[in-house]
Amino acid sequence: MKKVLVFGMTNNPGGMESVIMNYYRHIDRNKVQFEFLCNTETVAYSDEIEQMGGIIHKITARSVNPTKYKKDLKVFFEENSSKYCALWFNTCSLSNIDYLKYAKKYNIPKRIIHCHNAANGGDGLLRSILHKFHRRYLNKYVTDYWTCSEDANKWFFGKEGDKLINYRLIYNAIDLNHFAPNEKIRDQYRKKLGIKTNEILVGHDGRLHYQKNQEYLIRVFEKLNRKFPGKYKLLLIGKGDDEEKLRGLVNEKNLNNEIIFQGLVNNMNDYLQAMDIFAFPSRFEGLSIALLEAQANGLPCVISNKISNASKVNENVVMLPIDDDAIDLWVNQIDIYSNVGKKVDIEQFEAKHFDINNEAKVLQELF
């Protein structure tokens, strides 16, 4: 059995974490097993990881105690590196590449960097500077360059990123059966959320953060609610740094009875069943796993035109601008989609390499 050291799991069950887990669930764990290096107190999906035979190693985060972080890294790699065939380093920016440096120093033969985002907006100037600085030195430490989309590749690795050695597009594949429409679960979760039979539920899944642009969605919903009072409810799933600000905005606009903050959930598939429309106004994305899951459920989707076209699978997906002048376009499109219903194009999912049952075999061979 080969062992792979995986970095990228945090305490937030977000898109990157979902990608890692989707592959972990579907590889042959008798042939390839993962161990996880984490720097958060709690780790998303930790119970499931351990049930599947995975081991979680925890070290101090650099932001908590830089000195102890360095010591923990050194001790961990000294004691463990010899058992790994590869480091699979999943990240949304290059602000910290210490894990790759230590993997090379302690002779892990395959050192993979896997980018999961197409910009660094909202995370500060320093992170942006570090990202560009570290990009120059990747070839000293990296043996394989992976990306979630070609758009992400250009920002992450540079204009010539696709010419890097062992460059590969790794698809954000999902389990289509897990998200297929289910009327029984739909009824159950609409009751749980207090959604009436005649109400249209607009849903959104994403970290409450500048990137995901929930503030814009709330402004759209305010106008939607004003135009069609009592017809729509909005469900926001996720947590993040912007939560307090967003709750304040909802309170300011007197929308507390119309907008539901659900927080983090581990069963997004069930909440998708309850929705009628999926809204996703991101300022940028690598390739959104949340959007793919919504499409696997067949939901009509109104999304930002800043998102890669590669994310679009079904026909019932419309891309719109996210400037102030486009708010009416969002309102009108959401209302049009209130009568469309769900439709999944399974053949397109498979053709675009988004079926995890196929893609997990490819990933396994790469290890």
Coordinates of C-alpha atoms in Angstrom, one line a residue, residues 50-295:
E50 CA -10.8 8.0 10.7
Q51 CA -13.5 5.5 9.8
M52 CA -11.9 5.1 6.4
G53 CA -8.5 4.4 8.0
G54 CA -7.0 7.8 7.6
I55 CA -4.7 9.3 10.2
I56 CA -4.8 13.0 11.1
H57 CA -1.6 14.7 12.3
K58 CA -2.0 18.1 13.9
I59 CA 0.7 20.8 14.2
T60 CA 0.6 24.4 15.4
A61 CA -0.6 27.0 12.9
R62 CA 1.9 29.6 11.8
S63 CA -0.5 32.4 12.7
V64 CA -0.9 31.1 16.3
N65 CA 2.8 30.6 17.2
P66 CA 5.4 30.9 14.4
T67 CA 8.2 29.4 16.4
K68 CA 6.3 26.3 17.6
Y69 CA 4.9 25.9 14.0
K70 CA 8.5 25.6 12.6
K71 CA 9.5 23.2 15.4
D72 CA 6.4 21.1 14.8
L73 CA 7.0 20.9 11.0
K74 CA 10.6 19.8 11.5
V75 CA 9.7 17.1 14.0
F76 CA 6.8 15.8 11.9
F77 CA 8.8 15.5 8.7
E78 CA 11.9 14.0 10.5
E79 CA 9.7 11.3 12.0
N80 CA 7.3 10.6 9.2
S81 CA 8.5 11.6 5.7
S82 CA 10.1 8.2 4.9
K83 CA 6.7 6.4 4.7
Y84 CA 5.1 8.7 2.1
C85 CA 5.3 8.3 -1.7
A86 CA 3.9 11.8 -2.2
L87 CA 2.8 15.1 -0.6
W88 CA -0.5 16.4 -2.1
F89 CA -0.5 20.0 -1.1
N90 CA -3.9 21.6 -1.7
T91 CA -4.1 25.4 -1.4
C92 CA -5.8 28.6 -2.5
S93 CA -2.7 30.7 -2.5
L94 CA 1.1 30.5 -2.3
S95 CA 1.4 32.7 0.8
N96 CA 3.0 29.7 2.6
I97 CA 5.0 27.0 0.8
D98 CA 6.8 25.6 3.9
Y99 CA 5.2 22.2 3.5
L100 CA 6.7 21.8 0.1
K101 CA 10.1 22.9 1.3
Y102 CA 10.1 20.4 4.1
A103 CA 8.8 17.6 1.9
K104 CA 11.8 18.1 -0.4
K105 CA 14.3 18.5 2.5
Y106 CA 13.1 15.2 3.9
N107 CA 13.0 13.4 0.6
I108 CA 9.3 12.8 -0.2
P109 CA 9.8 11.9 -3.9
K110 CA 6.5 13.3 -5.4
R111 CA 5.6 16.8 -4.3
I112 CA 2.3 17.9 -5.8
I113 CA 0.9 21.5 -5.6
H114 CA -2.8 21.6 -6.4
C115 CA -4.3 25.1 -6.8
H116 CA -8.0 25.6 -6.0
N117 CA -8.7 29.3 -6.7
A118 CA -8.4 31.9 -9.4
A119 CA -7.7 35.0 -7.4
N120 CA -6.7 36.2 -4.0
G121 CA -9.1 39.1 -3.5
G122 CA -10.2 40.0 0.0
D123 CA -7.3 38.2 1.8
G124 CA -5.0 41.2 2.1
L125 CA -2.0 42.8 0.4
L126 CA 0.6 40.7 2.2
R127 CA -0.8 37.4 1.1
S128 CA -0.9 38.7 -2.5
I129 CA 2.8 39.8 -2.3
L130 CA 3.8 36.5 -0.8
H131 CA 1.9 34.6 -3.5
K132 CA 3.8 36.3 -6.3
F133 CA 7.1 36.0 -4.5
H134 CA 6.8 32.3 -3.8
R135 CA 5.6 31.5 -7.4
R136 CA 9.2 32.3 -8.6
Y137 CA 10.7 29.5 -6.5
L138 CA 8.1 26.6 -6.9
N139 CA 10.3 24.8 -9.4
K140 CA 12.9 24.2 -6.6
Y141 CA 10.4 22.2 -4.6
V142 CA 7.5 21.0 -6.8
T143 CA 7.5 17.9 -9.0
D144 CA 3.9 18.0 -10.2
Y145 CA 1.6 21.0 -10.9
W146 CA -2.2 20.4 -10.6
T147 CA -5.0 22.8 -11.1
C148 CA -8.8 22.8 -10.7
S149 CA -9.3 24.9 -13.9
E150 CA -7.4 26.7 -16.6
D151 CA -8.6 30.0 -15.3
A152 CA -7.1 29.1 -11.9
N153 CA -3.9 28.0 -13.5
K154 CA -3.2 31.3 -15.1
W155 CA -3.5 33.3 -11.9
F156 CA -1.8 30.7 -9.7
F157 CA 1.1 29.6 -11.8
G158 CA 1.4 32.4 -14.3
K159 CA 0.7 32.8 -18.0
E160 CA 3.0 29.9 -18.9
G161 CA 1.6 27.6 -16.1
D162 CA 0.3 25.0 -18.5
K163 CA 3.9 24.5 -19.8
L164 CA 5.2 23.5 -16.4
I165 CA 6.6 20.0 -15.9
N166 CA 3.9 17.4 -15.0
Y167 CA 1.2 19.9 -15.3
R168 CA -2.3 18.5 -15.1
L169 CA -6.0 19.5 -14.8
I170 CA -7.6 17.6 -11.9
Y171 CA -11.4 17.8 -12.1
N172 CA -13.6 18.8 -9.2
A173 CA -15.6 15.6 -9.6
I174 CA -18.6 14.7 -7.5
D175 CA -20.8 11.7 -6.8
L176 CA -23.8 12.3 -9.0
N177 CA -26.0 9.8 -7.3
H178 CA -25.4 11.6 -3.9
F179 CA -27.1 14.8 -5.3
A180 CA -29.8 13.3 -7.5
P181 CA -33.3 14.9 -6.9
N182 CA -35.3 13.2 -4.1
E183 CA -38.9 14.3 -3.4
K184 CA -39.1 12.7 0.0
I185 CA -36.0 14.5 1.3
R186 CA -37.2 17.7 -0.4
D187 CA -40.4 17.6 1.6
Q188 CA -38.6 16.8 4.8
Y189 CA -36.1 19.6 4.6
R190 CA -38.6 22.2 3.4
K191 CA -40.6 21.5 6.5
K192 CA -37.4 21.6 8.7
L193 CA -36.7 25.1 7.2
G194 CA -40.3 26.3 7.5
I195 CA -40.7 26.8 3.8
K196 CA -44.4 26.8 2.7
T197 CA -45.7 24.9 -0.3
N198 CA -46.2 28.1 -2.3
E199 CA -42.9 29.7 -1.4
I200 CA -39.8 29.6 -3.7
L201 CA -36.6 28.9 -1.9
V202 CA -33.5 30.5 -3.4
G203 CA -30.3 28.9 -2.0
H204 CA -26.7 29.7 -1.8
D205 CA -23.7 27.7 -0.4
G206 CA -20.4 29.3 0.3
R207 CA -18.0 30.7 2.9
L208 CA -19.3 34.1 4.1
H209 CA -16.5 36.0 2.6
Y210 CA -15.6 38.8 0.0
Q211 CA -15.0 36.2 -2.7
K212 CA -18.5 34.7 -2.5
N213 CA -20.2 38.2 -2.6
Q214 CA -23.3 37.4 -0.4
E215 CA -23.8 41.1 0.1
Y216 CA -24.7 41.5 -3.5
L217 CA -27.1 38.5 -3.2
I218 CA -28.8 40.2 -0.3
R219 CA -29.3 43.3 -2.3
V220 CA -30.8 41.3 -5.1
F221 CA -33.1 39.5 -2.7
E222 CA -34.2 42.8 -1.2
K223 CA -35.5 44.0 -4.6
L224 CA -36.9 40.5 -5.4
N225 CA -38.8 40.6 -2.1
R226 CA -40.1 44.1 -2.7
K227 CA -41.3 43.2 -6.2
F228 CA -42.8 39.8 -5.1
P229 CA -43.7 40.1 -1.4
G230 CA -44.2 36.7 0.3
K231 CA -43.1 34.7 -2.8
Y232 CA -39.4 34.0 -2.0
K233 CA -37.2 32.9 0.8
L234 CA -33.3 33.0 0.8
L235 CA -31.2 30.3 2.4
L236 CA -27.5 31.1 3.1
I237 CA -25.4 28.1 4.0
G238 CA -21.8 28.6 5.3
K239 CA -19.9 30.6 7.9
G240 CA -17.0 33.1 7.6
D241 CA -15.5 36.4 8.5
D242 CA -18.4 38.4 6.9
E243 CA -21.2 36.8 8.9
E244 CA -21.6 39.7 11.4
K245 CA -21.6 42.3 8.6
L246 CA -24.1 40.3 6.5
R247 CA -26.5 39.7 9.5
G248 CA -26.3 43.5 10.1
L249 CA -27.2 44.1 6.5
V250 CA -30.2 41.7 6.7
N251 CA -31.4 43.4 9.9
E252 CA -31.0 46.8 8.4
K253 CA -33.2 45.8 5.4
N254 CA -35.8 44.2 7.7
L255 CA -35.3 40.8 6.0
N256 CA -34.8 38.6 9.1
N257 CA -38.0 36.7 8.4
E258 CA -37.1 36.1 4.8
I259 CA -33.4 35.2 4.9
I260 CA -32.2 32.1 6.8
F261 CA -28.6 31.8 8.0
Q262 CA -28.1 28.0 8.3
G263 CA -24.4 28.0 9.1
L264 CA -22.1 25.0 8.2
V265 CA -23.7 21.7 7.3
N266 CA -22.3 18.3 6.5
N267 CA -25.2 17.1 4.4
M268 CA -25.4 19.8 1.7
N269 CA -27.1 17.2 -0.6
D270 CA -30.2 17.3 1.6
Y271 CA -30.4 21.1 1.7
L272 CA -30.1 21.3 -2.1
Q273 CA -33.2 19.1 -2.3
A274 CA -35.2 21.8 -0.5
M275 CA -34.1 24.6 -2.9
D276 CA -35.9 25.7 -6.1
I277 CA -33.1 28.0 -7.4
F278 CA -29.4 28.3 -6.7
A279 CA -27.8 31.8 -6.7
F280 CA -24.0 32.2 -6.9
P281 CA -22.7 35.8 -7.4
S282 CA -19.0 35.1 -6.7
R283 CA -16.4 37.7 -7.6
F284 CA -14.0 34.9 -8.7
E285 CA -13.8 31.1 -8.5
G286 CA -11.3 28.3 -9.4
L287 CA -14.0 25.8 -10.3
S288 CA -16.8 25.8 -7.8
I289 CA -17.7 22.4 -6.2
A290 CA -20.8 24.0 -4.7
L291 CA -22.1 25.0 -8.2
L292 CA -21.4 21.5 -9.5
E293 CA -23.4 20.0 -6.7
A294 CA -26.3 22.3 -7.3
Q295 CA -26.3 21.3 -11.0

